XYZ file of C-alpha atoms in Angstrom:
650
model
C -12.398 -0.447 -21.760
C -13.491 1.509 -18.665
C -12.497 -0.442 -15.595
C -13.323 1.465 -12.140
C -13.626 5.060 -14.408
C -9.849 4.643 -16.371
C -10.230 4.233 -19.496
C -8.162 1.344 -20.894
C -8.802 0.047 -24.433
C -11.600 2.463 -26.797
C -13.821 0.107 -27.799
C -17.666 0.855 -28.910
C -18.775 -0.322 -25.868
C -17.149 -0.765 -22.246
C -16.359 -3.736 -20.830
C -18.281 -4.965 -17.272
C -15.835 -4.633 -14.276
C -15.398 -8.213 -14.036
C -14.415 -9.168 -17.984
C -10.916 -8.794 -19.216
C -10.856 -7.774 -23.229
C -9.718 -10.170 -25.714
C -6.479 -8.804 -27.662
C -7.988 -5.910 -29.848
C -6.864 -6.862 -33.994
C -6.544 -5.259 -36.672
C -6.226 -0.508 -37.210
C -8.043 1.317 -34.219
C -10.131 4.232 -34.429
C -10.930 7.284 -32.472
C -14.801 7.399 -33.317
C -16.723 6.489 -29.959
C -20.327 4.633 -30.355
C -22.615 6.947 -28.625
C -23.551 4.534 -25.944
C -20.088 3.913 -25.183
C -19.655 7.909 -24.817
C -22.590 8.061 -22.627
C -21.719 5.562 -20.345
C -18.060 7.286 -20.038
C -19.655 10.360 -19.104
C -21.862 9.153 -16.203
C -18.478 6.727 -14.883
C -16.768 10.187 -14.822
C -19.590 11.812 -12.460
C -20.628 8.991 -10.278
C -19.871 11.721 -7.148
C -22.143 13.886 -8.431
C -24.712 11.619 -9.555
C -25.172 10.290 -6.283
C -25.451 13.599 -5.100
C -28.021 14.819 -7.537
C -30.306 11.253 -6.318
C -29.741 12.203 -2.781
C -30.903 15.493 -3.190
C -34.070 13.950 -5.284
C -34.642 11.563 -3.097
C -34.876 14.248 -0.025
C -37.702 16.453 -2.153
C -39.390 13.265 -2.420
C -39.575 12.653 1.121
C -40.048 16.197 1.591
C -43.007 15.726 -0.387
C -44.329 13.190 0.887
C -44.208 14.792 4.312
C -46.039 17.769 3.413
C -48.454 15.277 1.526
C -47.872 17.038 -2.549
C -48.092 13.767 -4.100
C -46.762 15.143 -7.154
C -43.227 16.228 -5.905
C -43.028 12.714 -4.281
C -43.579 11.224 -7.490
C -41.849 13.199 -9.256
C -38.510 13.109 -7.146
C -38.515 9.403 -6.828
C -39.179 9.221 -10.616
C -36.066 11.780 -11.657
C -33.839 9.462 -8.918
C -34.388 6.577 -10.091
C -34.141 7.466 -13.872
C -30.318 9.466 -12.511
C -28.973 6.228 -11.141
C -30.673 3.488 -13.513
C -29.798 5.251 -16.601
C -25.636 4.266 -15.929
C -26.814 1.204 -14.538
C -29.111 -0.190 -17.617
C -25.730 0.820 -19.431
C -23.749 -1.251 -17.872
C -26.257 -4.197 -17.944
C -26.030 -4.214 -21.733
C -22.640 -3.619 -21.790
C -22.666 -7.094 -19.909
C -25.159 -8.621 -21.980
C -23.254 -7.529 -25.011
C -20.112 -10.035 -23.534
C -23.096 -12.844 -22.332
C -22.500 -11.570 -18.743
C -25.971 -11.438 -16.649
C -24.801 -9.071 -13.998
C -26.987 -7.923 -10.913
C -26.790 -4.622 -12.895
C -29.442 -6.373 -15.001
C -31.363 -7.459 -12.158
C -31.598 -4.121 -10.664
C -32.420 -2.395 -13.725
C -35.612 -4.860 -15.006
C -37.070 -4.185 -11.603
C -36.361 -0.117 -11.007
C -38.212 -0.381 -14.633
C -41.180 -2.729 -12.944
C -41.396 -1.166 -9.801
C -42.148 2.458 -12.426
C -44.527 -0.009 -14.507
C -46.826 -0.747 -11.222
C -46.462 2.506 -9.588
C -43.532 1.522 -6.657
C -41.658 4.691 -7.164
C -40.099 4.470 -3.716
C -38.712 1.306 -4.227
C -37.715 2.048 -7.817
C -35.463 5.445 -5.770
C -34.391 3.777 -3.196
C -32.644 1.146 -4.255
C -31.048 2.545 -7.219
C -29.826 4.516 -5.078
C -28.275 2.060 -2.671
C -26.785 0.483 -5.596
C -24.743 3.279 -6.467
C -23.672 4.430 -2.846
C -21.948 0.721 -2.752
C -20.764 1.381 -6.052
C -19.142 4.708 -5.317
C -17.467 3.072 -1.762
C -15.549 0.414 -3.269
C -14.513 2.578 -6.415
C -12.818 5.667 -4.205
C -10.595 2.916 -2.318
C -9.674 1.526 -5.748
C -8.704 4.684 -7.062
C -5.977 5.894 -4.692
C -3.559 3.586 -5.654
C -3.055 4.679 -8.634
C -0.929 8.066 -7.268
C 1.486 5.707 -6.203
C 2.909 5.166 -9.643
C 2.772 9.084 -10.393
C 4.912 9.234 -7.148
C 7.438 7.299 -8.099
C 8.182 8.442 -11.353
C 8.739 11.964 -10.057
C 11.652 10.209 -8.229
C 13.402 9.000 -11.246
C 16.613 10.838 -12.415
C 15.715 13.588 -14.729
C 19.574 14.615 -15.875
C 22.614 13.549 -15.846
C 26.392 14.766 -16.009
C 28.217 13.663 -18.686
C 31.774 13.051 -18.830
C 34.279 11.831 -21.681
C 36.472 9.822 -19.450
C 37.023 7.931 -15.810
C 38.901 11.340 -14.874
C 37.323 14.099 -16.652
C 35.776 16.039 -13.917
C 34.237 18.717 -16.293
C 30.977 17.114 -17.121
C 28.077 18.821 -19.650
C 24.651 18.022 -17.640
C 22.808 15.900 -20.241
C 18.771 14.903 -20.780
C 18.543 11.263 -18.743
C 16.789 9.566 -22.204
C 20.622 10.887 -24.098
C 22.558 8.504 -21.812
C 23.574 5.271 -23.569
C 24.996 2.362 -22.624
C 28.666 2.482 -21.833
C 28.922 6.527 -21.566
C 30.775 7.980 -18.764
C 29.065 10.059 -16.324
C 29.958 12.099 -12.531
C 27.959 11.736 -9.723
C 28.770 14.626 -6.818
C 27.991 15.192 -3.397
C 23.924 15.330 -2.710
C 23.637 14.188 -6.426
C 21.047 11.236 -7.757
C 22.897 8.332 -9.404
C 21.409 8.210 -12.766
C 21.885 4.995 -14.237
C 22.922 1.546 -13.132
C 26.142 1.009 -13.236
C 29.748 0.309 -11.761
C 32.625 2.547 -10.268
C 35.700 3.670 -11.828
C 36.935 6.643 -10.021
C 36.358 7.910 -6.610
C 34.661 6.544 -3.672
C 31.937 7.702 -1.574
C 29.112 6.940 0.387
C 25.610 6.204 -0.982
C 22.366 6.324 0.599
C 20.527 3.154 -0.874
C 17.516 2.896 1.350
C 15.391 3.135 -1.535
C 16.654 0.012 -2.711
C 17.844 -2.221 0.191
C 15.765 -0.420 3.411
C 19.077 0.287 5.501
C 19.568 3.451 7.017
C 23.527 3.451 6.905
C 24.950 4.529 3.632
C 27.030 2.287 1.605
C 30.795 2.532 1.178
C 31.401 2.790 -2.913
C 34.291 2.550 -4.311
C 36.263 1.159 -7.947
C 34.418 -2.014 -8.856
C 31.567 -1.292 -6.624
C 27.742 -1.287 -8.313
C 25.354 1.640 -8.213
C 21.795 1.880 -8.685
C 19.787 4.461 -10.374
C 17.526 6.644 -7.764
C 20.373 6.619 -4.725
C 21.988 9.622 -3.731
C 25.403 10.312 -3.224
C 25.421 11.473 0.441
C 29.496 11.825 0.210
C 32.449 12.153 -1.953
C 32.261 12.327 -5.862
C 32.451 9.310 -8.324
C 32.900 8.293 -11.959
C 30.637 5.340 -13.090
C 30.334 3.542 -16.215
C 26.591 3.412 -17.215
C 25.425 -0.484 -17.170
C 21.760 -0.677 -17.379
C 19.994 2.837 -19.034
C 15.782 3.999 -18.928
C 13.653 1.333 -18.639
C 15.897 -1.743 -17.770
C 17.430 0.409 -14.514
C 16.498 -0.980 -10.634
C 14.377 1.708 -10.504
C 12.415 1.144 -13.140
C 11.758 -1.902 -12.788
C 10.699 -1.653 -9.168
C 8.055 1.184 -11.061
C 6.613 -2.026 -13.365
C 6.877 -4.433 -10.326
C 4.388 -2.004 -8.599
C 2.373 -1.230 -11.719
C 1.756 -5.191 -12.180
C 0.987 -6.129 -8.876
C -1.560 -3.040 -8.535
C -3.737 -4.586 -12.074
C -3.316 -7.737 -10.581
C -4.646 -7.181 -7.465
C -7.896 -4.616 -9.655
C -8.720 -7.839 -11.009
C -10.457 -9.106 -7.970
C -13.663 -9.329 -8.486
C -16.745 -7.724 -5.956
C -19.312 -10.519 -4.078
C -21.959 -8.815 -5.404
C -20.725 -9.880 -8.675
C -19.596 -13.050 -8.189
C -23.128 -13.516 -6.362
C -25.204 -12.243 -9.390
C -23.608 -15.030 -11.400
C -26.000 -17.197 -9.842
C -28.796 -15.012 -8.262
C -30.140 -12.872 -11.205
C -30.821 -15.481 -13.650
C -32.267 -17.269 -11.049
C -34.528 -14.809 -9.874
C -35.237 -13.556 -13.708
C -35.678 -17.338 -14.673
C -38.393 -17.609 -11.325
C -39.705 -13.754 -12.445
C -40.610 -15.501 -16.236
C -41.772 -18.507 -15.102
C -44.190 -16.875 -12.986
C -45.830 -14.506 -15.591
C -46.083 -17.282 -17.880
C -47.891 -19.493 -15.562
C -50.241 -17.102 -13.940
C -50.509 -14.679 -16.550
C -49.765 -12.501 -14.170
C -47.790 -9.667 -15.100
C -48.176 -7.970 -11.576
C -46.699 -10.940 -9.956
C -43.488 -11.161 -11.916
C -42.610 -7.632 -11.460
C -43.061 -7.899 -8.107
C -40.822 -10.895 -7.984
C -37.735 -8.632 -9.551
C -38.482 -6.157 -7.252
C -38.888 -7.951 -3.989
C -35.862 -10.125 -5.247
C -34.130 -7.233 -5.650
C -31.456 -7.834 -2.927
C -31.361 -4.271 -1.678
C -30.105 -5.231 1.595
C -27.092 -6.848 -0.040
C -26.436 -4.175 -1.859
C -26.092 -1.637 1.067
C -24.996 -4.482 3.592
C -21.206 -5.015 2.460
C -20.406 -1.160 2.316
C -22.124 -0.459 5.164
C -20.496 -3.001 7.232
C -16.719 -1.948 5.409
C -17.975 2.014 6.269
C -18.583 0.764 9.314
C -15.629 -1.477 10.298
C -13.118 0.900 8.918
C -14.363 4.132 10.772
C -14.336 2.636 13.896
C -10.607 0.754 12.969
C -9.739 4.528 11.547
C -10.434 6.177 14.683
C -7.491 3.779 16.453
C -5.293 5.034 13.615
C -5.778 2.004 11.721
C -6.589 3.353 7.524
C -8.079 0.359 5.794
C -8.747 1.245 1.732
C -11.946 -0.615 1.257
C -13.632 -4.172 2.386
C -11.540 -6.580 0.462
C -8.537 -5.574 2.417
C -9.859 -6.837 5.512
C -11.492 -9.763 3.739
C -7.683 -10.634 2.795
C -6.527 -10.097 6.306
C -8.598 -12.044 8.430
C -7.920 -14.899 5.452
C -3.923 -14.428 5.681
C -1.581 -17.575 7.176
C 1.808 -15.677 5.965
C 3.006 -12.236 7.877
C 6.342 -11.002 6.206
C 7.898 -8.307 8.048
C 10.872 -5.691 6.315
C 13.260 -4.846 9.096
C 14.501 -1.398 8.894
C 11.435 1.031 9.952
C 9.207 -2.327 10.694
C 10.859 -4.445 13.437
C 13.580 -2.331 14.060
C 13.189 1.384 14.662
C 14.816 2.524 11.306
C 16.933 5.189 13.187
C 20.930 4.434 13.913
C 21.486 4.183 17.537
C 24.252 3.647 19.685
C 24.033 -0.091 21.400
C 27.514 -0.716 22.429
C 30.055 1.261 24.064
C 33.905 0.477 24.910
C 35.842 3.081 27.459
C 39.349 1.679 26.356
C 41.728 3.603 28.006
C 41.477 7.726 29.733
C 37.769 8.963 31.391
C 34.527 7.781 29.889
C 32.668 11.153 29.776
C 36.189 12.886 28.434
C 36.358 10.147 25.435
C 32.994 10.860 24.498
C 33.344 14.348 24.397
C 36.328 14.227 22.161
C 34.282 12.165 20.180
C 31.029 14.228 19.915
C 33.309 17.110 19.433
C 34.444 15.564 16.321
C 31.556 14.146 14.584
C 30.132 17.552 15.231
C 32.063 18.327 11.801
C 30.396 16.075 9.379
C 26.774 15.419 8.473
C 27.244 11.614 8.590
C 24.134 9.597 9.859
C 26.377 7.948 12.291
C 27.944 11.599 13.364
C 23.900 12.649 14.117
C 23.321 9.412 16.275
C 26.985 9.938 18.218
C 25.684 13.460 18.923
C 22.148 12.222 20.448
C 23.709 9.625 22.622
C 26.622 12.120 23.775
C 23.427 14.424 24.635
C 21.186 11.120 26.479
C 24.120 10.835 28.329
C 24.542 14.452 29.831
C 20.832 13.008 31.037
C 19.493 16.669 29.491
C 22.103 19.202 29.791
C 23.419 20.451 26.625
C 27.173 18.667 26.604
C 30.025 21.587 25.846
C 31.945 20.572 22.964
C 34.938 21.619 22.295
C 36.637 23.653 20.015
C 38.468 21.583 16.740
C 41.541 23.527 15.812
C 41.715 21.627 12.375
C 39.854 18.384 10.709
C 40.302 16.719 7.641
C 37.833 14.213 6.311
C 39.615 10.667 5.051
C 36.899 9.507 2.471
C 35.080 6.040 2.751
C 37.598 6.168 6.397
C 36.296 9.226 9.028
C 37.703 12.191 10.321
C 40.976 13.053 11.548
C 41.210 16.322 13.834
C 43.136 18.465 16.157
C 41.667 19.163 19.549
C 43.909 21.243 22.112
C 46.594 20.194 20.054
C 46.026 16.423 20.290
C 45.767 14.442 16.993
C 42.246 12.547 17.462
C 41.427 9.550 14.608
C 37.887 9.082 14.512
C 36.492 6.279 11.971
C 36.230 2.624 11.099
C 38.830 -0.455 11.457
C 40.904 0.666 8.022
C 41.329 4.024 9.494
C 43.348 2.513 12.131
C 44.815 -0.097 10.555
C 46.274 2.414 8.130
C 47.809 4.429 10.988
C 48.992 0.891 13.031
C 46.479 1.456 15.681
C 46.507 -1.864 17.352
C 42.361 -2.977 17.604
C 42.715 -5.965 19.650
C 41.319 -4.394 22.679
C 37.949 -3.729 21.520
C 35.752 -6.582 21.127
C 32.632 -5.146 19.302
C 30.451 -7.602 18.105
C 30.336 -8.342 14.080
C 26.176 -7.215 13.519
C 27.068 -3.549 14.453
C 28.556 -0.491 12.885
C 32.044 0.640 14.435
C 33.078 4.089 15.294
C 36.574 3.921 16.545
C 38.306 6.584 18.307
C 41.902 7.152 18.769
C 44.305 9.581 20.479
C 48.216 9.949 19.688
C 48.314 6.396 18.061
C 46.159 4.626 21.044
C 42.755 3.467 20.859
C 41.109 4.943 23.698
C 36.642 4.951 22.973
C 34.550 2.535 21.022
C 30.930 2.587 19.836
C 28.984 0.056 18.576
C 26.140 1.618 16.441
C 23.095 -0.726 14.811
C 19.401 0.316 14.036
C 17.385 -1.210 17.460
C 14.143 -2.935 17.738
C 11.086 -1.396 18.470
C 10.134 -1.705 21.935
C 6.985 -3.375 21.083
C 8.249 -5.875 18.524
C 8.351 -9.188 20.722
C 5.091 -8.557 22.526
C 2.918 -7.996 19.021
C 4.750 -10.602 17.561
C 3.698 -12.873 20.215
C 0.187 -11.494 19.891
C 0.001 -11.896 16.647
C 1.657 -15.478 16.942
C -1.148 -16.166 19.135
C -4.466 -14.471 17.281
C -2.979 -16.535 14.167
C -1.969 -20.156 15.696
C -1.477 -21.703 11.712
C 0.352 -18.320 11.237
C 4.351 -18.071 10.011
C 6.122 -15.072 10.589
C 9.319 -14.059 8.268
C 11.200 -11.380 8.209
C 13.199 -10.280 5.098
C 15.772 -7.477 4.733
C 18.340 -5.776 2.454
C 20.656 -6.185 5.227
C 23.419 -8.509 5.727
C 22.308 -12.404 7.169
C 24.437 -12.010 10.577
C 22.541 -8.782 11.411
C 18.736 -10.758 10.463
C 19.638 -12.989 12.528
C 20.862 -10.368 15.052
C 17.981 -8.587 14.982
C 15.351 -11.782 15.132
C 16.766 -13.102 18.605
C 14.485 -13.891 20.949
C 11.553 -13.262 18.222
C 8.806 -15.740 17.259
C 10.222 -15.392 14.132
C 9.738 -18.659 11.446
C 11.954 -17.588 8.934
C 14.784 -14.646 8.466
C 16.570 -13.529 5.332
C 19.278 -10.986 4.578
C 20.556 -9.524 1.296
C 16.609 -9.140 -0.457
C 16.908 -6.507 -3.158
C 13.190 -5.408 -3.854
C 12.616 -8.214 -6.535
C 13.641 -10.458 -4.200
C 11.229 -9.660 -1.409
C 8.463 -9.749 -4.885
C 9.773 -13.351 -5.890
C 9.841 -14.598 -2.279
C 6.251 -13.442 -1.856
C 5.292 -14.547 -5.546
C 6.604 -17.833 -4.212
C 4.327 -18.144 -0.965
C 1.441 -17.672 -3.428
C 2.037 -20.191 -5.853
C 1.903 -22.413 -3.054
C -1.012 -21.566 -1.542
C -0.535 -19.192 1.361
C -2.558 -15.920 1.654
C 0.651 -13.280 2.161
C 0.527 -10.028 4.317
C 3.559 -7.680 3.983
C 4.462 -5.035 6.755
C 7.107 -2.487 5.037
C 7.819 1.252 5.426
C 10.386 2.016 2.654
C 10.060 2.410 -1.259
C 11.732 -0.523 -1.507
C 9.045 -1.970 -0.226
C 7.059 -1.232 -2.455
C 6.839 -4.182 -4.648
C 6.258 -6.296 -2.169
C 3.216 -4.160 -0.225
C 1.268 -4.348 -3.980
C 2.516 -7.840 -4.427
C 0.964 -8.831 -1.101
C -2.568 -10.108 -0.841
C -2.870 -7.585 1.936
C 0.017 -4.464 2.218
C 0.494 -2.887 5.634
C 2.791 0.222 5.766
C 4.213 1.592 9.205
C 2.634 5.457 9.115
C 6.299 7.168 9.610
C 7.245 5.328 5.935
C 7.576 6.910 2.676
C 4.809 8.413 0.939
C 4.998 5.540 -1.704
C 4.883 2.954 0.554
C 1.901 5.029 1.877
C 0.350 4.835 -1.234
C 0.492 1.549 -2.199
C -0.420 -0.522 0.717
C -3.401 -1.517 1.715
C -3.835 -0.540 5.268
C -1.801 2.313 6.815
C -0.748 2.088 10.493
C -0.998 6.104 10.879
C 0.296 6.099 14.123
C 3.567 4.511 13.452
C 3.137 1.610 16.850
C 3.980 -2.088 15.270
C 1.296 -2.848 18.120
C -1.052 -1.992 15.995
C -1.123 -4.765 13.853
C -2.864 -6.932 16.680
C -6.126 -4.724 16.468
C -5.905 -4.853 12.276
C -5.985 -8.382 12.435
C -9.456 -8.422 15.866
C -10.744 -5.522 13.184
C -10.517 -7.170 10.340
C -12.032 -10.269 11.349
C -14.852 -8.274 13.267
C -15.699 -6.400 10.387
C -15.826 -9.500 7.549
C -18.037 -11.400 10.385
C -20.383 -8.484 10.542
C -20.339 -8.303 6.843
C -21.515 -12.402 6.397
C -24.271 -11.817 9.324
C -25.417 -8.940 6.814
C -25.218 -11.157 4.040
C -26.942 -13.785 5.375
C -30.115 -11.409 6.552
C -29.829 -10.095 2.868
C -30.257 -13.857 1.479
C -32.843 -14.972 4.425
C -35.095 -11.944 3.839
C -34.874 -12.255 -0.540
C -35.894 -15.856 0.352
C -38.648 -15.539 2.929
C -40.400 -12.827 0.901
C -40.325 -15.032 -2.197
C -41.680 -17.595 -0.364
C -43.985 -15.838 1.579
C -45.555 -14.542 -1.630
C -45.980 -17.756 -3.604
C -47.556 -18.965 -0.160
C -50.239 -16.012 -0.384
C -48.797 -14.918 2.970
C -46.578 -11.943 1.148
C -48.510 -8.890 -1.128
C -46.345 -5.755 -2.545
C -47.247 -3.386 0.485
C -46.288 -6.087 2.752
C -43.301 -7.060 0.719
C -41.761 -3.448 0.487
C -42.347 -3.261 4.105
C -39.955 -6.231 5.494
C -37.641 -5.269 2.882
C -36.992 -1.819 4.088
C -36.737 -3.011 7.392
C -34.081 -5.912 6.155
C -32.165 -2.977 4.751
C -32.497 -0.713 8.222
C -31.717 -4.694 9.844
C -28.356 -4.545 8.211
C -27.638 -0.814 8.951
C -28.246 -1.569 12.734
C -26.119 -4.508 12.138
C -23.054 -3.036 11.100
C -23.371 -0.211 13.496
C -22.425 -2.281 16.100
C -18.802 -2.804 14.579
C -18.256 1.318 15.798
C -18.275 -0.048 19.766
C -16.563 -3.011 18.781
């Protein structure tokens, strides 16, 4: 099979776009029926066909210009043989599975319009055909790097140990891991496998997985997943889950099936020529058989020939998504924005959607001593580790000096307490820096600071008294309850959810004060691909606005994937639209240009069918002749050009 130029299944002859193969039975072999390699080769140049019947197409003109009738003829000849020849291939590729595509249609009257001497219109719209063609199939294509990327993330090694406490591992070949073996993870390592904690603790960043930008505290008894990294500490795991039934791998086959099953979608134009060509070849025959007028019924196929359908859709997607693209909106091809302006469910991820993806400190608790002299104990501190949390202490230590560079002072010692914080020695004071079992463990009484539960705690105290507390969470975008509203308000039968890999108190934290319908902490990435599996089954067209890999089951999942422009490359990759300038206000003008665009694309559609049905009219009633007929219809197709134009001021 050769679906959008990927070869699939080598059978003698390809399959149309829109028919799935039955199960193949029985040996396989490598011999290719010379049609079928044909037909492969022209799928594999369709660029550079188009090209070579652009170029053709110009000498005609050319020709015709400088009135050589010859080098008109001949270039509208050689075009139209370059682009019919693939698409009379594909027409009895159809035939072959008793599917009467428009391919057909177009190719009985490029052949007619030859037979009685219409060489223009033979050219011309072959050569429509195949720009369309060559539109949709480029937007297709790219989402297929998507999987490439993410298997270049997968663990390659691993190291090896024979026991919990053996810390002199052998680096082994990731496919030699079994089951049950015992391997080390280190500082700034990949954890290889799935699996569970026996030794050590440390801290793990799991965004892939979960979307959080705070690493997670691991220690004995605690699960890891395959693809994290190890931002702290060193561990020894017990491998669980090995190759292909790790988290990681299955979020790869998540993505892989929700990319074929969104390919699957069929084109109009093909659903439409389910109807239209036999009608018009049934009318076509009819005709001839009647009148006994050969003449006639060719120029029947060729004025039925919807040309201005053909160019219409693209032109009004090329259209709609340059102008959208110029507001830093990427669209990859028509359907998307059919989807869109179609979609009653927006489900929002929270880290690096609603909320800005980046710790920041939101609270702050001057216990005891001089505000600005806490803090710069504390920033002097964290200025020894490379913890997230240190980085966002040291930006709010440096917002506060409103500019100037704060002086930090010098640490005489520091030790780091693992999965705890820091302990120092600063002008010979003993300074505890860390989280509520750090000071428990040294009696530090934490009565007195009253941070709420939905953020992060950074605790500071000196000699044996707390003195300076931060509370540190990941804030909302400053445009989040305006676009929700918006968006609330552009799509009245609308619901808005939010899911997210973080706890349900800090959801609900998050969502206060937003339009929000529905909120829901703790979704692992085949959660978020169940919940929106879910929606479907019951009827609900589902967009999903992500930035993270772990995302990205859901963004393919989604009837329509939207990806925030500062995400990861995979969530890039997979989504449908990409908001390339990173403002959630964007999604308000993806919806107005979505819906623009598709109702630009039905006025198009409807001068398409209007014009097919006036000429055929016209010319039964005598009123319509083939000089006439080519006329209107070249100025239906410039019609829908115009048309679509007007999307770009939109």
């Amino acid at each position: 099979m050769k679906l959008m130029g990927v070869n699939y299944f080598p059978l003698p002859f390809p399959y149309p776009a829109n028919i799935r193969p039955p199960q193949q039975r029985g040996p396989t072999t490598n011999k290719e029926h010379p049609m079928a390699t044909v037909q492969n080769f022209f799928n594999g140049h369709k660029k550079h066909d188009l090209i070579l019947m652009t170029i053709l197409l110009a000498l005609a003109l050319i020709g015709k210009v400088a009135h050589i009738p010859w080098l008109f003829t001949a270039g509208m000849i050689l075009a139209a043989a370059a682009g019919g020849i693939p698409l009379l291939l594909r027409a009895i590729s159809s035939l072959r599975y008793k599917v009467i595509s428009i391919e057909l249609l177009v190719s009985i009257a490029v052949i007619g319009a030859i037979i009685i001497g219409e060489y223009s219109e033979a050219g011309i719209v072959v050569w429509l055909f195949s720009l369309g063609d060559l539109l949709e199939e480029a937007t297709l294509e790219k989402t297929r790097q998507s999987i490439k990327d993410l298997v270049a993330m997968a663990p390659k090694t691993a190291l090896k140990i024979i026991s919990p406490v053996d810390r002199d591992p052998i680096e082994v070949d990731i496919d030699d891991i079994d089951q049950g073996d015992y391997l080390l993870v280190k500082t700034g390592g990949q954890v290889p496998v799935d699996g569970v904690v026996l030794d050590g603790e440390g801290h793990v960043d799991e965004s892939s997985f979960t979307g959080e930008p705070n690493p997670s505290h691991k220690r004995k008894g605690d699960q890891v997943f395959a693809g994290t990294l190890l931002v702290s500490g060193t561990v020894a795991l017990r491998a669980q889950k090995v190759g292909e039934d790790t988290t990681f791998c299955q979020l790869i086959k998540l993505v892989e099936e929700a990319q074929d099953s969104k390919t699957e979608a069929q084109r109009f134009i093909d659903r439409f020529s389910q109807y239209y060509t036999p009608l018009v070849l049934l009318i076509a025959l009819i005709t001839g058989l009647v009148s006994k007028n050969i003449r006639l019924a060719i120029t029947i196929l060729v004025l039925g020939c919807p040309g201005a359908l053909v160019i219409g859709v693209p032109v009004s997607t090329v259209a709609g998504i340059g102008r959208a693209a110029k507001q830093g909106i990427l669209a990859k091809g028509s359907n998307v924005f059919a989807q869109l302006s179609r979609v009653d469910s927006f489900v929002f991820d929270k880290t690096g959607t609603l909320a800005q993806g980046r710790p920041a400190v939101t609270e702050e608790r001057n216990l005891a001593g001089v505000p600005q002299e806490n803090l710069r104990l504390l920033a002097s501190v964290e200025h020894e580790s490379d913890h997230p949390l240190a980085q966002a202490i040291q930006a709010y230590a440096q917002e506060k000096q409103v500019g100037e560079t704060m002086a930090l002072l010098p640490v005489e010692r520091s030790r780091v307490v693992e999965g705890r914080g820091l302990e120092a020695l600063i002008g010979g004071e003993r300074i505890l820096v860390g989280n509520e079992r750090l000071m428990r463990e040294n009696h530090i009484d934490l009565s007195a600071a009253d941070l709420p539960a939905t953020s992060t705690h950074v605790l500071m105290a000196r000699e044996g008294r707390l003195t300076y507390a931060l509370g540190i969470s990941d804030p909302l975008r400053p445009d989040a309850l305006r676009t929700l509203t918006e968006l609330k308000s552009m799509a009245r039968r609308s619901q808005l959810i939010l899911l997210s890999g973080d706890r349900q108190e800090n959801v609900e934290a998050t969502a206060a004060g937003l339009p929000i319908d529905q909120m829901k902490g703790g979704f692992l990435p085949q959660d978020k691909d169940d919940f929106i599996q879910d929606l479907q089954r019951r009827g609900h067209r589902v967009a999903f606005v992500g930035d993270g890999i772990n995302d990205s089951p859901a963004l393919t999942r989604a009837d329509v994937g939207i990806a925030i422009g500062s995400g990861t490359q995979v969530a890039i990759e997979v989504s449908d639209i990409v908001l390339v300038k990173s403002r959630f206000s964007q999604l308000v003008s993806t919806l107005f240009y979505a819906r623009k665009t598709m109702a630009n694309m039905r006025e198009n559609i409807a001068i398409a069918v209007l014009t097919v049905v006036l000429l055929l009219v016209g010319l039964f009633a005598g009123y319509i002749h083939m000089a006439s007929g080519m006329l209107i219809h070249e100025i239906s197709i410039l019609a829908v050009i115009l048309n679509a134009l007007r999307l770009i001021r939109a």
